Amino acid sequence: MHLLAIASVSALVALTSALPAPAPAPTYYSPGRQPQSNLNVQLGPRPYYLVNDMDEGPLKDKLVSCKETPKKSSQFSIGHRGAPLQFPEHSNQSYHAAARTGAGVIECDVAFTSDRELVCRHSQCDLHYTTNILAIPELAAKCTTPFTPANGTSPATANCCTSDITLAEFKTLCAKMEAFNPQALNVSQYLGGTPSWRTDLYNYQCATLMSHKESIALIDSWGLDFTPELKEPSVEMPFQGNYTQADYAQQLIDEYKEAGIDPSRVWPQSFVPEDVFYWIENEPDFGRQAVYLDERVDTAAGYVEAVASLPDLAARGVKIMAPAIFALLNVSADGTSIVPSTYADAAAEAGLDIITWSLERSGPYRMAAEMENYYYASVAPVINNDGDVFTVVDVLAQQVGVLGIFSDWPATVTYYANCFGL
């Protein structure tokens, strides 16, 4: 029996050695892993302006020391809708700006057209204030709600959705800065309203809208990574009677598979937990980097619920949570500094990674301070200038330990990431 066992083992070893070696496991996110891009990254003046505006101290000294060093793309820097601080969001031009300013990951918010093609739009029904659709009569006539001018007691209204038109029709539109004039008496006035702290400088020509497939090809051409967000439909599902939410979630993944994109480069996102669970269960290679965008934190009761749920979400296979910036930060007990929040601590205890959004989405500090500042609400008492954006980034990076930060102007996060080797 002993000799037989030895012979059997020998045969098994011989058979095993003849088999091809197993494929290596995919390399997923690890701090410091850089996208495979050879882009000549150019940050422009804004990060340097913000560094100069900082309060004196060790963090400013560190960031000043990095002013003249070459910069490269970083996964820590995520282009939120491209680079919409200055370029029309989700346009070809906005994606180019995000790539050039060092975003290692670029977002396409995904919606669908009437012929069930996936396109990059922040909302399924935002065409009336992010494109020129209202200025094209034959397409404006297809809008869910036609334009109605302001009348002195009610604001101007319109509602135009990607699902109102085909992909071919969508591609005839021009992207514009996200804005509208609620007091408009005509379409031309309605299409204005760009905030003074943004710009129409790069909006004078027709900015090119992108299908999801086109965004994949473009971002891949730079060797950068992808973070598509499956937008919650604004129409009843199943759409047209048989296009289900699962079909929609699967189609998003299928377009990366068809393009030959390695799952390690894709970070699919959704505010809808069922979408995240679908990817985890049905597309595990992509699901392991699925991002649960957590807006439950917007209310006090929802925040408590969200914190309590984190261990259960981790047990279900969720690995990355993404609340807004304010949910991860608090003011210290002595009221002098920014510290990680209860949510941040609970996520770490549950073994969850964190991505957050969206830096520089608000206007300049002096303007934003006059209104409710969603993104920095929890730390407003200790923010007093625009340069404090780097203090926020530093706490998120060094104390909370986020994997990456969405920004409307990626150059700022790219600057920090390069200075700190992220």
Short mmCIF file of C-alpha atoms in Angstrom, two decimals:
data_model
loop_
_atom_site.label_atom_id
_atom_site.label_comp_id
_atom_site.label_asym_id
_atom_site.label_seq_id
_atom_site.Cartn_x
_atom_site.Cartn_y
_atom_site.Cartn_z
CA MET A 1 0.00 0.00 0.00
CA HIS A 2 2.86 2.33 0.83
CA LEU A 3 4.56 1.74 -2.53
CA LEU A 4 1.25 2.14 -4.33
CA ALA A 5 0.63 5.42 -2.58
CA ILE A 6 4.09 6.67 -3.56
CA ALA A 7 3.49 5.66 -7.16
CA SER A 8 0.13 7.44 -7.17
CA VAL A 9 1.66 10.59 -5.78
CA SER A 10 4.47 10.46 -8.34
CA ALA A 11 1.93 10.12 -11.16
CA LEU A 12 -0.06 13.06 -9.81
CA VAL A 13 3.07 15.22 -9.62
CA ALA A 14 3.97 14.31 -13.20
CA LEU A 15 0.45 15.12 -14.40
CA THR A 16 0.37 18.40 -12.52
CA SER A 17 3.73 19.49 -13.91
CA ALA A 18 2.46 18.89 -17.42
CA LEU A 19 -0.51 21.21 -16.94
CA PRO A 20 -0.20 24.91 -17.85
CA ALA A 21 0.54 27.21 -14.92
CA PRO A 22 -2.58 28.90 -13.54
CA ALA A 23 -3.13 32.48 -14.64
CA PRO A 24 -1.97 34.98 -12.04
CA ALA A 25 -4.71 36.65 -10.01
CA PRO A 26 -5.68 40.11 -11.26
CA THR A 27 -3.81 42.96 -9.64
CA TYR A 28 -6.38 45.17 -7.98
CA TYR A 29 -5.96 48.49 -6.31
CA SER A 30 -2.96 48.92 -4.09
CA PRO A 31 -1.71 52.27 -2.78
CA GLY A 32 0.95 53.69 -5.03
CA ARG A 33 -0.02 51.65 -8.13
CA GLN A 34 0.12 54.07 -11.02
CA PRO A 35 -1.86 53.97 -14.26
CA GLN A 36 0.17 52.96 -17.29
CA SER A 37 0.12 56.40 -18.89
CA ASN A 38 2.85 58.34 -20.64
CA LEU A 39 0.88 61.58 -20.71
CA ASN A 40 2.81 64.78 -20.16
CA VAL A 41 0.81 65.96 -17.15
CA GLN A 42 0.30 69.73 -16.92
CA LEU A 43 -1.41 71.07 -13.79
CA GLY A 44 -1.77 74.75 -14.65
CA PRO A 45 -1.80 77.54 -12.06
CA ARG A 46 -4.66 76.50 -9.76
CA PRO A 47 -2.86 74.07 -7.40
CA TYR A 48 -0.06 76.60 -6.94
CA TYR A 49 -2.59 79.35 -6.22
CA LEU A 50 -4.17 77.16 -3.55
CA VAL A 51 -0.81 76.29 -1.99
CA ASN A 52 0.06 79.99 -1.78
CA ASP A 53 -3.31 80.64 -0.11
CA MET A 54 -2.72 78.07 2.65
CA ASP A 55 -2.11 78.94 6.28
CA GLU A 56 1.53 78.68 7.28
CA GLY A 57 2.59 75.32 8.69
CA PRO A 58 4.22 71.95 7.95
CA LEU A 59 1.65 70.93 5.32
CA LYS A 60 2.16 74.12 3.35
CA ASP A 61 5.93 73.72 3.65
CA LYS A 62 5.70 70.20 2.26
CA LEU A 63 3.48 71.22 -0.66
CA VAL A 64 5.69 74.24 -1.44
CA SER A 65 8.66 71.88 -1.65
CA CYS A 66 6.97 70.04 -4.53
CA LYS A 67 6.30 73.06 -6.73
CA GLU A 68 9.02 72.39 -9.28
CA THR A 69 8.95 68.61 -9.43
CA PRO A 70 7.58 66.86 -12.56
CA LYS A 71 4.04 65.54 -12.16
CA LYS A 72 2.43 62.32 -13.40
CA SER A 73 -0.99 60.70 -13.43
CA SER A 74 -2.24 59.19 -10.18
CA GLN A 75 -5.10 56.84 -9.35
CA PHE A 76 -5.64 58.90 -6.22
CA SER A 77 -6.90 61.69 -8.51
CA ILE A 78 -10.32 60.89 -10.00
CA GLY A 79 -11.86 63.10 -12.69
CA HIS A 80 -15.44 63.77 -11.57
CA ARG A 81 -17.40 63.96 -14.85
CA GLY A 82 -14.06 64.84 -16.45
CA ALA A 83 -12.95 68.33 -15.44
CA PRO A 84 -16.23 70.30 -15.19
CA LEU A 85 -14.88 73.25 -13.25
CA GLN A 86 -13.92 74.70 -16.64
CA PHE A 87 -15.08 72.27 -19.37
CA PRO A 88 -18.59 71.00 -20.17
CA GLU A 89 -19.00 67.82 -18.15
CA HIS A 90 -18.80 64.38 -19.75
CA SER A 91 -17.60 65.88 -23.02
CA ASN A 92 -14.61 64.73 -25.01
CA GLN A 93 -12.94 68.03 -24.15
CA SER A 94 -13.62 67.59 -20.43
CA TYR A 95 -12.09 64.11 -20.46
CA HIS A 96 -9.00 65.44 -22.25
CA ALA A 97 -8.64 68.12 -19.56
CA ALA A 98 -8.98 65.53 -16.79
CA ALA A 99 -6.33 63.31 -18.36
CA ARG A 100 -3.95 66.19 -18.97
CA THR A 101 -4.28 67.37 -15.35
CA GLY A 102 -3.29 63.96 -14.04
CA ALA A 103 -6.49 62.09 -13.25
CA GLY A 104 -5.57 58.42 -13.16
CA VAL A 105 -9.25 57.45 -13.12
CA ILE A 106 -11.98 59.21 -15.13
CA GLU A 107 -15.73 58.96 -14.56
CA CYS A 108 -18.49 58.35 -17.08
CA ASP A 109 -21.92 58.63 -15.47
CA VAL A 110 -23.98 56.15 -17.48
CA ALA A 111 -27.53 56.67 -18.74
CA PHE A 112 -29.42 55.05 -21.64
CA THR A 113 -31.07 56.35 -24.80
CA SER A 114 -34.40 55.37 -26.33
CA ASP A 115 -32.62 52.70 -28.37
CA ARG A 116 -30.94 51.40 -25.21
CA GLU A 117 -27.44 52.64 -25.94
CA LEU A 118 -25.32 53.78 -23.01
CA VAL A 119 -24.13 57.40 -22.92
CA CYS A 120 -22.21 59.62 -20.49
CA ARG A 121 -24.56 61.98 -18.62
CA HIS A 122 -24.74 62.87 -14.95
CA SER A 123 -28.50 62.29 -14.97
CA GLN A 124 -30.82 60.56 -17.36
CA CYS A 125 -32.84 63.77 -17.48
CA ASP A 126 -30.34 66.63 -17.60
CA LEU A 127 -30.11 67.35 -21.32
CA HIS A 128 -32.08 70.59 -20.98
CA TYR A 129 -29.34 72.17 -18.85
CA THR A 130 -26.18 70.32 -19.96
CA THR A 131 -26.70 70.38 -23.74
CA ASN A 132 -28.24 72.57 -26.44
CA ILE A 133 -31.21 70.24 -27.07
CA LEU A 134 -33.77 73.00 -26.47
CA ALA A 135 -32.22 75.02 -29.30
CA ILE A 136 -32.91 72.22 -31.81
CA PRO A 137 -36.66 72.31 -32.47
CA GLU A 138 -37.06 68.75 -33.79
CA LEU A 139 -35.30 67.32 -30.72
CA ALA A 140 -36.78 69.76 -28.24
CA ALA A 141 -40.20 68.52 -29.38
CA LYS A 142 -39.26 65.03 -28.11
CA CYS A 143 -38.45 66.20 -24.58
CA THR A 144 -40.50 64.73 -21.74
CA THR A 145 -41.47 68.28 -20.73
CA PRO A 146 -41.15 71.07 -23.32
CA PHE A 147 -39.64 74.43 -22.39
CA THR A 148 -41.99 76.78 -20.59
CA PRO A 149 -40.76 80.34 -19.91
CA ALA A 150 -40.83 82.01 -16.51
CA ASN A 151 -44.00 84.00 -15.98
CA GLY A 152 -43.30 86.14 -12.94
CA THR A 153 -44.71 83.66 -10.43
CA SER A 154 -43.19 80.41 -11.66
CA PRO A 155 -39.63 79.68 -12.91
CA ALA A 156 -38.83 78.48 -16.40
CA THR A 157 -39.10 74.71 -16.75
CA ALA A 158 -38.05 71.90 -19.10
CA ASN A 159 -37.17 68.23 -18.78
CA CYS A 160 -35.23 66.46 -21.51
CA CYS A 161 -33.96 62.90 -21.03
CA THR A 162 -31.52 60.67 -22.82
CA SER A 163 -34.35 58.14 -23.06
CA ASP A 164 -36.34 60.66 -25.14
CA ILE A 165 -33.95 60.34 -28.08
CA THR A 166 -31.77 57.81 -29.91
CA LEU A 167 -28.00 57.57 -29.71
CA ALA A 168 -27.70 59.07 -33.20
CA GLU A 169 -29.80 62.04 -32.10
CA PHE A 170 -27.83 62.35 -28.86
CA LYS A 171 -24.60 62.56 -30.84
CA THR A 172 -25.88 65.63 -32.74
CA LEU A 173 -26.06 67.66 -29.51
CA CYS A 174 -23.40 69.94 -28.07
CA ALA A 175 -22.41 69.74 -24.42
CA LYS A 176 -22.53 72.96 -22.40
CA MET A 177 -21.61 73.99 -18.89
CA GLU A 178 -24.11 72.59 -16.39
CA ALA A 179 -26.39 75.58 -15.78
CA PHE A 180 -29.71 77.19 -16.59
CA ASN A 181 -31.44 80.50 -15.93
CA PRO A 182 -34.71 79.92 -14.01
CA GLN A 183 -35.90 83.43 -14.87
CA ALA A 184 -35.55 82.85 -18.61
CA LEU A 185 -38.23 84.14 -20.95
CA ASN A 186 -36.83 82.22 -23.95
CA VAL A 187 -34.61 79.26 -24.74
CA SER A 188 -31.52 81.36 -25.36
CA GLN A 189 -31.75 82.87 -21.90
CA TYR A 190 -32.50 79.50 -20.33
CA LEU A 191 -29.31 77.98 -21.73
CA GLY A 192 -27.23 80.59 -19.88
CA GLY A 193 -26.69 80.89 -16.16
CA THR A 194 -23.10 79.60 -15.85
CA PRO A 195 -21.87 80.50 -12.33
CA SER A 196 -19.28 83.28 -12.24
CA TRP A 197 -16.68 81.01 -10.66
CA ARG A 198 -16.84 78.60 -13.58
CA THR A 199 -16.25 79.66 -17.16
CA ASP A 200 -17.68 79.52 -20.67
CA LEU A 201 -14.21 80.09 -22.10
CA TYR A 202 -14.09 76.53 -23.45
CA ASN A 203 -17.78 76.43 -24.29
CA TYR A 204 -17.88 78.71 -27.31
CA GLN A 205 -17.64 75.80 -29.74
CA CYS A 206 -19.60 72.56 -29.81
CA ALA A 207 -18.24 70.33 -27.04
CA THR A 208 -18.57 66.69 -28.08
CA LEU A 209 -20.91 64.36 -26.20
CA MET A 210 -19.72 60.82 -25.56
CA SER A 211 -21.27 57.39 -25.65
CA HIS A 212 -20.08 55.01 -22.95
CA LYS A 213 -18.22 52.94 -25.54
CA GLU A 214 -16.48 56.06 -26.87
CA SER A 215 -15.42 57.02 -23.36
CA ILE A 216 -13.92 53.56 -22.85
CA ALA A 217 -11.90 53.81 -26.07
CA LEU A 218 -10.69 57.32 -25.26
CA ILE A 219 -9.67 56.66 -21.66
CA ASP A 220 -8.05 53.37 -22.67
CA SER A 221 -5.99 55.18 -25.31
CA TRP A 222 -4.30 57.06 -22.44
CA GLY A 223 -3.76 53.92 -20.34
CA LEU A 224 -5.95 55.37 -17.57
CA ASP A 225 -8.61 53.68 -15.43
CA PHE A 226 -12.40 53.88 -15.49
CA THR A 227 -15.13 54.56 -12.96
CA PRO A 228 -18.55 54.34 -14.61
CA GLU A 229 -21.53 55.22 -12.47
CA LEU A 230 -24.81 53.48 -13.29
CA LYS A 231 -27.31 56.31 -12.90
CA GLU A 232 -30.64 55.55 -11.31
CA PRO A 233 -33.24 55.59 -14.10
CA SER A 234 -35.70 58.47 -14.21
CA VAL A 235 -38.18 56.37 -16.17
CA GLU A 236 -40.18 53.38 -15.08
CA MET A 237 -38.31 50.09 -15.28
CA PRO A 238 -38.46 47.74 -17.08
CA PHE A 239 -38.01 50.36 -19.80
CA GLN A 240 -40.13 49.73 -22.88
CA GLY A 241 -41.58 46.77 -21.05
CA ASN A 242 -38.55 44.44 -21.06
CA TYR A 243 -35.30 46.34 -20.36
CA THR A 244 -34.71 45.59 -16.69
CA GLN A 245 -32.40 47.14 -14.12
CA ALA A 246 -30.33 43.95 -14.26
CA ASP A 247 -30.07 44.27 -18.06
CA TYR A 248 -28.86 47.84 -17.59
CA ALA A 249 -26.27 46.89 -14.94
CA GLN A 250 -25.04 43.98 -17.07
CA GLN A 251 -24.79 46.09 -20.22
CA LEU A 252 -22.43 48.47 -18.46
CA ILE A 253 -20.06 45.62 -17.59
CA ASP A 254 -20.44 43.97 -20.99
CA GLU A 255 -19.10 47.06 -22.75
CA TYR A 256 -15.83 46.80 -20.81
CA LYS A 257 -15.60 43.08 -21.54
CA GLU A 258 -16.24 43.68 -25.24
CA ALA A 259 -13.47 46.30 -25.27
CA GLY A 260 -11.04 43.85 -23.64
CA ILE A 261 -10.57 45.99 -20.53
CA ASP A 262 -9.08 44.19 -17.53
CA PRO A 263 -11.48 44.32 -14.54
CA SER A 264 -8.67 45.67 -12.35
CA ARG A 265 -8.97 48.96 -14.26
CA VAL A 266 -12.72 49.39 -13.73
CA TRP A 267 -14.47 50.79 -10.66
CA PRO A 268 -18.23 50.50 -11.33
CA GLN A 269 -20.33 52.68 -9.03
CA SER A 270 -23.95 53.06 -8.03
CA PHE A 271 -26.10 54.78 -5.40
CA VAL A 272 -28.44 51.80 -5.69
CA PRO A 273 -27.16 48.95 -3.46
CA GLU A 274 -28.91 46.33 -5.58
CA ASP A 275 -26.69 47.30 -8.52
CA VAL A 276 -23.58 46.76 -6.40
CA PHE A 277 -24.87 43.41 -5.15
CA TYR A 278 -25.70 42.40 -8.74
CA TRP A 279 -22.10 43.01 -9.85
CA ILE A 280 -20.68 41.20 -6.82
CA GLU A 281 -22.85 38.15 -7.46
CA ASN A 282 -22.89 38.04 -11.27
CA GLU A 283 -19.64 39.70 -12.33
CA PRO A 284 -17.30 39.07 -9.39
CA ASP A 285 -14.14 40.16 -11.22
CA PHE A 286 -15.71 43.60 -11.65
CA GLY A 287 -17.78 43.43 -8.47
CA ARG A 288 -14.75 43.26 -6.21
CA GLN A 289 -14.06 46.91 -7.12
CA ALA A 290 -17.72 47.97 -7.16
CA VAL A 291 -18.26 51.24 -5.33
CA TYR A 292 -21.34 51.79 -3.16
CA LEU A 293 -22.09 55.53 -3.36
CA ASP A 294 -23.64 56.20 0.03
CA GLU A 295 -26.09 59.11 0.15
CA ARG A 296 -27.84 57.80 3.27
CA VAL A 297 -25.51 60.09 5.22
CA ASP A 298 -27.43 63.15 4.00
CA THR A 299 -29.78 62.94 7.00
CA ALA A 300 -28.93 62.48 10.68
CA ALA A 301 -30.97 59.28 10.92
CA GLY A 302 -29.53 58.00 7.65
CA TYR A 303 -26.00 58.63 8.86
CA VAL A 304 -26.58 56.49 11.95
CA GLU A 305 -28.14 53.77 9.78
CA ALA A 306 -25.24 53.89 7.33
CA VAL A 307 -22.61 53.54 10.05
CA ALA A 308 -24.46 50.62 11.65
CA SER A 309 -24.81 48.82 8.30
CA LEU A 310 -21.13 48.79 7.33
CA PRO A 311 -20.24 45.38 8.85
CA ASP A 312 -23.22 43.75 7.11
CA LEU A 313 -22.29 45.32 3.79
CA ALA A 314 -18.75 44.01 4.15
CA ALA A 315 -20.17 40.55 4.88
CA ARG A 316 -22.15 40.74 1.62
CA GLY A 317 -18.98 41.35 -0.34
CA VAL A 318 -18.96 45.14 -0.60
CA LYS A 319 -15.37 46.35 -0.44
CA ILE A 320 -15.55 50.07 -1.22
CA MET A 321 -17.88 52.72 0.22
CA ALA A 322 -18.12 56.25 -1.15
CA PRO A 323 -19.92 58.89 0.89
CA ALA A 324 -19.54 62.63 0.31
CA ILE A 325 -16.55 64.36 1.90
CA PHE A 326 -18.47 65.82 4.84
CA ALA A 327 -19.47 62.34 6.08
CA LEU A 328 -15.83 61.35 6.60
CA LEU A 329 -14.70 64.40 8.57
CA ASN A 330 -15.45 66.15 11.85
CA VAL A 331 -14.00 69.00 13.88
CA SER A 332 -11.75 67.91 16.75
CA ALA A 333 -12.97 68.12 20.33
CA ASP A 334 -10.94 71.26 20.95
CA GLY A 335 -12.44 72.89 17.85
CA THR A 336 -9.13 73.57 16.13
CA SER A 337 -8.58 70.85 13.51
CA ILE A 338 -10.17 68.29 11.19
CA VAL A 339 -10.34 64.64 12.25
CA PRO A 340 -11.89 61.43 10.85
CA SER A 341 -15.59 60.92 11.50
CA THR A 342 -17.49 58.06 13.11
CA TYR A 343 -18.28 56.79 9.59
CA ALA A 344 -14.60 56.77 8.63
CA ASP A 345 -13.64 54.89 11.79
CA ALA A 346 -16.48 52.37 11.37
CA ALA A 347 -15.53 51.69 7.75
CA ALA A 348 -11.95 51.01 8.75
CA GLU A 349 -13.10 48.68 11.54
CA ALA A 350 -15.29 46.78 9.05
CA GLY A 351 -12.33 46.40 6.67
CA LEU A 352 -13.90 48.63 4.00
CA ASP A 353 -12.00 50.94 1.69
CA ILE A 354 -13.28 54.44 0.95
CA ILE A 355 -13.46 56.75 -2.05
CA THR A 356 -15.01 60.19 -1.61
CA TRP A 357 -16.54 63.06 -3.62
CA SER A 358 -16.35 65.79 -4.81
CA LEU A 359 -13.54 68.24 -4.22
CA GLU A 360 -13.91 71.71 -5.77
CA ARG A 361 -17.53 71.07 -6.64
CA SER A 362 -18.49 74.11 -4.56
CA GLY A 363 -17.57 77.63 -5.49
CA PRO A 364 -14.68 79.57 -3.96
CA TYR A 365 -14.69 79.60 -0.16
CA ARG A 366 -15.75 83.22 0.18
CA MET A 367 -18.74 82.59 -2.07
CA ALA A 368 -19.58 79.13 -0.78
CA ALA A 369 -19.46 80.37 2.83
CA GLU A 370 -22.52 82.49 2.10
CA MET A 371 -24.60 79.42 1.30
CA GLU A 372 -24.98 75.91 2.64
CA ASN A 373 -21.78 74.12 1.70
CA TYR A 374 -22.73 70.46 1.28
CA TYR A 375 -19.27 69.02 0.80
CA TYR A 376 -17.56 70.69 3.77
CA ALA A 377 -20.56 71.13 6.07
CA SER A 378 -19.10 69.07 8.91
CA VAL A 379 -15.84 71.04 9.04
CA ALA A 380 -16.98 74.53 8.05
CA PRO A 381 -15.96 76.06 11.44
CA VAL A 382 -12.28 75.36 10.78
CA ILE A 383 -12.15 76.33 7.09
CA ASN A 384 -11.40 79.97 6.38
CA ASN A 385 -9.74 80.19 2.95
CA ASP A 386 -9.50 78.42 -0.37
CA GLY A 387 -6.11 76.96 0.53
CA ASP A 388 -7.81 74.87 3.22
CA VAL A 389 -8.87 72.50 0.46
CA PHE A 390 -5.42 70.95 0.84
CA THR A 391 -5.98 70.49 4.57
CA VAL A 392 -9.16 68.58 3.74
CA VAL A 393 -7.28 66.44 1.20
CA ASP A 394 -4.48 65.78 3.69
CA VAL A 395 -6.82 64.50 6.42
CA LEU A 396 -8.70 62.34 3.90
CA ALA A 397 -5.42 60.88 2.64
CA GLN A 398 -3.35 60.52 5.80
CA GLN A 399 -5.93 59.95 8.54
CA VAL A 400 -9.02 58.54 6.82
CA GLY A 401 -6.90 56.66 4.27
CA VAL A 402 -9.18 57.08 1.24
CA LEU A 403 -8.22 55.28 -1.97
CA GLY A 404 -9.01 58.30 -4.11
CA ILE A 405 -10.82 61.62 -4.31
CA PHE A 406 -13.22 62.76 -7.01
CA SER A 407 -12.57 66.34 -8.06
CA ASP A 408 -14.08 68.77 -10.53
CA TRP A 409 -10.54 69.95 -11.23
CA PRO A 410 -8.21 66.94 -10.92
CA ALA A 411 -5.04 69.04 -10.97
CA THR A 412 -5.47 69.89 -7.29
CA VAL A 413 -5.63 66.26 -6.13
CA THR A 414 -2.92 65.28 -8.62
CA TYR A 415 -0.58 67.87 -7.12
CA TYR A 416 -1.10 66.49 -3.61
CA ALA A 417 -0.79 62.89 -4.79
CA ASN A 418 2.52 63.54 -6.50
CA CYS A 419 3.89 65.43 -3.52
CA PHE A 420 3.05 62.56 -1.16
CA GLY A 421 3.81 59.67 -3.51
CA LEU A 422 0.23 58.49 -3.91
#
